[in-house]
PDB file of C-alpha atoms in Angstrom:
ATOM      1  CA  MET T   1      10.572  -7.738   7.118  1.00  0.00           C
ATOM      2  CA  LYS T   2      12.056 -10.991   5.146  1.00  0.00           C
ATOM      3  CA  ARG T   3       9.550 -12.745   2.693  1.00  0.00           C
ATOM      4  CA  GLU T   4       9.587 -15.616   0.600  1.00  0.00           C
ATOM      5  CA  GLY T   5       8.460 -15.711  -3.062  1.00  0.00           C
ATOM      6  CA  LYS T   6       9.433 -16.879  -6.737  1.00  0.00           C
ATOM      7  CA  VAL T   7      10.429 -14.474  -9.833  1.00  0.00           C
ATOM      8  CA  ILE T   8       8.003 -14.539 -12.321  1.00  0.00           C
ATOM      9  CA  ALA T   9       9.789 -11.364 -14.603  1.00  0.00           C
ATOM     10  CA  VAL T  10      12.988  -9.635 -15.091  1.00  0.00           C
ATOM     11  CA  ASN T  11      13.695  -6.425 -16.518  1.00  0.00           C
ATOM     12  CA  GLU T  12      16.849  -4.263 -16.217  1.00  0.00           C
ATOM     13  CA  LYS T  13      17.319  -4.116 -12.341  1.00  0.00           C
ATOM     14  CA  ASN T  14      14.319  -5.162 -11.148  1.00  0.00           C
ATOM     15  CA  ALA T  15      12.180  -8.281 -10.749  1.00  0.00           C
ATOM     16  CA  THR T  16       8.612  -8.882 -10.306  1.00  0.00           C
ATOM     17  CA  VAL T  17       8.191 -11.566  -7.253  1.00  0.00           C
ATOM     18  CA  LYS T  18       5.201 -13.315  -6.640  1.00  0.00           C
ATOM     19  CA  LEU T  19       5.012 -13.714  -2.688  1.00  0.00           C
ATOM     20  CA  MET T  20       3.841 -16.634  -1.126  1.00  0.00           C
ATOM     21  CA  ARG T  21       1.408 -16.637   1.411  1.00  0.00           C
ATOM     22  CA  HIS T  22       3.175 -16.126   5.596  1.00  0.00           C
ATOM     23  CA  SER T  23       2.979 -18.658   7.590  1.00  0.00           C
ATOM     24  CA  ALA T  24       0.726 -16.814   9.864  1.00  0.00           C
ATOM     25  CA  CYS T  25      -1.995 -17.565   7.201  1.00  0.00           C
ATOM     26  CA  GLY T  26      -2.143 -21.264   7.691  1.00  0.00           C
ATOM     27  CA  ASP T  27      -5.387 -23.386   7.734  1.00  0.00           C
ATOM     28  CA  CYS T  28      -7.524 -21.483   9.977  1.00  0.00           C
ATOM     29  CA  GLY T  29     -10.399 -21.458   7.062  1.00  0.00           C
ATOM     30  CA  ALA T  30     -11.353 -17.643   7.551  1.00  0.00           C
ATOM     31  CA  CYS T  31     -10.685 -16.695   4.134  1.00  0.00           C
ATOM     32  CA  GLN T  32     -11.528 -20.169   2.374  1.00  0.00           C
ATOM     33  CA  MET T  33     -12.977 -17.730  -0.737  1.00  0.00           C
ATOM     34  CA  GLY T  34      -9.876 -17.258  -2.964  1.00  0.00           C
ATOM     35  CA  LYS T  35      -7.426 -19.266  -0.586  1.00  0.00           C
ATOM     36  CA  GLU T  36      -5.235 -20.092  -3.828  1.00  0.00           C
ATOM     37  CA  ASN T  37      -5.555 -16.515  -4.872  1.00  0.00           C
ATOM     38  CA  MET T  38      -3.619 -15.015  -1.782  1.00  0.00           C
ATOM     39  CA  ASN T  39      -0.208 -14.458  -3.298  1.00  0.00           C
ATOM     40  CA  ILE T  40       0.623 -11.020  -4.122  1.00  0.00           C
ATOM     41  CA  GLU T  41       3.192  -9.659  -6.706  1.00  0.00           C
ATOM     42  CA  ILE T  42       5.769  -6.852  -5.820  1.00  0.00           C
ATOM     43  CA  GLU T  43       8.512  -5.115  -7.447  1.00  0.00           C
ATOM     44  CA  ALA T  44      11.835  -5.636  -6.251  1.00  0.00           C
ATOM     45  CA  LEU T  45      15.283  -4.471  -6.649  1.00  0.00           C
ATOM     46  CA  ASN T  46      17.098  -7.771  -8.553  1.00  0.00           C
ATOM     47  CA  THR T  47      20.681  -6.804  -6.877  1.00  0.00           C
ATOM     48  CA  VAL T  48      21.561 -10.803  -6.644  1.00  0.00           C
ATOM     49  CA  GLY T  49      20.835 -11.588 -10.185  1.00  0.00           C
ATOM     50  CA  ALA T  50      17.752 -14.006 -10.039  1.00  0.00           C
ATOM     51  CA  ASP T  51      15.951 -15.517 -13.111  1.00  0.00           C
ATOM     52  CA  ILE T  52      12.565 -16.341 -13.940  1.00  0.00           C
ATOM     53  CA  GLY T  53      11.402 -19.224 -11.909  1.00  0.00           C
ATOM     54  CA  ASP T  54      14.105 -18.813  -8.838  1.00  0.00           C
ATOM     55  CA  LYS T  55      12.967 -19.232  -5.307  1.00  0.00           C
ATOM     56  CA  VAL T  56      14.032 -15.736  -3.649  1.00  0.00           C
ATOM     57  CA  MET T  57      14.512 -13.794  -0.233  1.00  0.00           C
ATOM     58  CA  VAL T  58      12.731 -10.455  -0.622  1.00  0.00           C
ATOM     59  CA  ASP T  59      13.761  -8.122   2.269  1.00  0.00           C
ATOM     60  CA  MET T  60      11.337  -5.092   2.923  1.00  0.00           C
ATOM     61  CA  THR T  61      12.563  -2.418   5.579  1.00  0.00           C
ATOM     62  CA  THR T  62       9.759  -2.391   7.933  1.00  0.00           C
ATOM     63  CA  GLN T  63      10.419   1.362   8.229  1.00  0.00           C
ATOM     64  CA  ASP T  64       9.593   1.847   4.690  1.00  0.00           C
ATOM     65  CA  VAL T  65       7.042  -0.450   4.655  1.00  0.00           C
ATOM     66  CA  LEU T  66       5.252   1.430   7.348  1.00  0.00           C
ATOM     67  CA  THR T  67       6.075   4.763   6.089  1.00  0.00           C
ATOM     68  CA  ALA T  68       4.486   3.514   2.650  1.00  0.00           C
ATOM     69  CA  ALA T  69       1.225   2.068   4.696  1.00  0.00           C
ATOM     70  CA  PHE T  70       0.966   5.576   6.183  1.00  0.00           C
ATOM     71  CA  ILE T  71       1.279   7.576   2.783  1.00  0.00           C
ATOM     72  CA  ALA T  72      -1.069   5.299   1.432  1.00  0.00           C
ATOM     73  CA  TYR T  73      -3.893   4.660   4.329  1.00  0.00           C
ATOM     74  CA  GLY T  74      -2.585   6.996   7.106  1.00  0.00           C
ATOM     75  CA  ILE T  75      -3.270  10.571   5.321  1.00  0.00           C
ATOM     76  CA  PRO T  76      -6.406   9.808   3.183  1.00  0.00           C
ATOM     77  CA  LEU T  77      -7.998   8.692   6.781  1.00  0.00           C
ATOM     78  CA  ILE T  78      -6.689  11.924   8.466  1.00  0.00           C
ATOM     79  CA  MET T  79      -8.123  14.200   5.842  1.00  0.00           C
ATOM     80  CA  LEU T  80     -11.264  12.537   5.830  1.00  0.00           C
ATOM     81  CA  ILE T  81     -11.647  13.265   9.773  1.00  0.00           C
ATOM     82  CA  ILE T  82     -10.412  16.630   8.872  1.00  0.00           C
ATOM     83  CA  GLY T  83     -12.517  17.420   6.300  1.00  0.00           C
ATOM     84  CA  ILE T  84     -15.783  16.320   8.840  1.00  0.00           C
ATOM     85  CA  VAL T  85     -14.540  17.692  11.871  1.00  0.00           C
ATOM     86  CA  GLY T  86     -13.420  20.799  10.282  1.00  0.00           C
ATOM     87  CA  GLY T  87     -16.737  21.034   8.127  1.00  0.00           C
ATOM     88  CA  LYS T  88     -19.109  20.856  10.652  1.00  0.00           C
ATOM     89  CA  PHE T  89     -16.989  23.612  12.785  1.00  0.00           C
ATOM     90  CA  ILE T  90     -17.223  26.137   9.703  1.00  0.00           C
ATOM     91  CA  LEU T  91     -20.482  25.162   8.965  1.00  0.00           C
ATOM     92  CA  GLU T  92     -21.719  25.685  11.984  1.00  0.00           C
ATOM     93  CA  LEU T  93     -19.882  29.402  12.036  1.00  0.00           C
ATOM     94  CA  LEU T  94     -21.585  30.246   9.098  1.00  0.00           C
ATOM     95  CA  GLY T  95     -25.073  29.558  10.736  1.00  0.00           C
ATOM     96  CA  MET T  96     -26.031  26.662   8.793  1.00  0.00           C
ATOM     97  CA  LYS T  97     -28.518  24.572  11.143  1.00  0.00           C
ATOM     98  CA  GLU T  98     -29.847  21.578   8.676  1.00  0.00           C
ATOM     99  CA  ASN T  99     -28.121  18.603   7.275  1.00  0.00           C
ATOM    100  CA  ILE T 100     -24.938  19.766   8.733  1.00  0.00           C
ATOM    101  CA  GLU T 101     -23.156  16.244   9.494  1.00  0.00           C
ATOM    102  CA  LEU T 102     -24.129  15.212   5.757  1.00  0.00           C
ATOM    103  CA  PHE T 103     -22.273  18.084   4.329  1.00  0.00           C
ATOM    104  CA  ALA T 104     -19.183  17.863   6.625  1.00  0.00           C
ATOM    105  CA  PHE T 105     -19.298  13.998   5.438  1.00  0.00           C
ATOM    106  CA  VAL T 106     -19.616  14.611   1.772  1.00  0.00           C
ATOM    107  CA  LEU T 107     -16.609  17.836   2.514  1.00  0.00           C
ATOM    108  CA  GLY T 108     -14.474  14.979   4.298  1.00  0.00           C
ATOM    109  CA  LEU T 109     -15.005  12.482   1.337  1.00  0.00           C
ATOM    110  CA  VAL T 110     -13.868  15.018  -1.177  1.00  0.00           C
ATOM    111  CA  LEU T 111     -10.896  15.842   0.745  1.00  0.00           C
ATOM    112  CA  MET T 112     -10.105  12.183   1.090  1.00  0.00           C
ATOM    113  CA  THR T 113     -10.504  11.766  -2.611  1.00  0.00           C
ATOM    114  CA  ILE T 114      -8.128  14.516  -3.496  1.00  0.00           C
ATOM    115  CA  THR T 115      -5.432  12.901  -1.109  1.00  0.00           C
ATOM    116  CA  PHE T 116      -5.768   9.506  -2.977  1.00  0.00           C
ATOM    117  CA  PHE T 117      -5.411  11.486  -6.674  1.00  0.00           C
ATOM    118  CA  ASN T 118      -2.606  13.567  -5.084  1.00  0.00           C
ATOM    119  CA  ILE T 119      -0.634   9.804  -3.721  1.00  0.00           C
ATOM    120  CA  LYS T 120      -1.833   8.286  -7.234  1.00  0.00           C
ATOM    121  CA  LYS T 121      -0.143  11.151  -8.798  1.00  0.00           C
ATOM    122  CA  ARG T 122       2.938  11.161  -7.161  1.00  0.00           C
ATOM    123  CA  ASP T 123       3.136   7.223  -7.569  1.00  0.00           C
ATOM    124  CA  LYS T 124       5.491   7.403 -10.117  1.00  0.00           C
ATOM    125  CA  LYS T 125       8.205   9.599  -8.242  1.00  0.00           C
ATOM    126  CA  PHE T 126       7.734   7.249  -5.607  1.00  0.00           C
ATOM    127  CA  LYS T 127       8.270   4.372  -7.595  1.00  0.00           C
ATOM    128  CA  GLU T 128      11.597   6.259  -9.051  1.00  0.00           C
ATOM    129  CA  SER T 129      12.821   7.150  -5.873  1.00  0.00           C
ATOM    130  CA  LYS T 130      13.546   3.519  -4.991  1.00  0.00           C
ATOM    131  CA  LYS T 131      13.136   3.810  -1.093  1.00  0.00           C
ATOM    132  CA  TYR T 132       9.626   1.934  -1.330  1.00  0.00           C
ATOM    133  CA  LEU T 133      10.990  -0.767  -3.318  1.00  0.00           C
ATOM    134  CA  SER T 134      11.885  -3.844  -1.994  1.00  0.00           C
ATOM    135  CA  GLU T 135      15.098  -5.648  -2.569  1.00  0.00           C
ATOM    136  CA  ILE T 136      15.881  -9.574  -3.322  1.00  0.00           C
ATOM    137  CA  THR T 137      18.789 -10.267  -0.833  1.00  0.00           C
ATOM    138  CA  GLU T 138      19.141 -13.795  -1.477  1.00  0.00           C
ATOM    139  CA  ILE T 139      18.395 -16.772  -4.279  1.00  0.00           C
ATOM    140  CA  ILE T 140      16.716 -19.931  -2.239  1.00  0.00           C
ATOM    141  CA  ASP T 141      17.658 -23.528  -3.872  1.00  0.00           C
TER     142      ASP T 141
END
């Protein structure tokens, strides 16, 4: 997945790139609020020696983007569902009859929260591996 962006900071081997709105965003008006703030900043490997202010093309491997999205959103969602379903099942086995759904939901939220904290704790390790880091592939202009 290639995206166009502008380098706003450079350090050692990486650069911070502000990605421009994707062409699919267009002017449909669906996101009028904050439309001018739709740009996002990412950290990318600066393999082409881009400097601050350069317009660049950033390549993000689709598989790595999907894997990172699954880690950040899919796993916590799965843990929420496991907590709710498993909690309801366990509470029924224990003979609890009142507020089972509420306690199961709370258990699901607890498992999801623990998962988010685990992911956050390992965030530095993910960044150091550079597997999920985008790469600047060319300087435009």
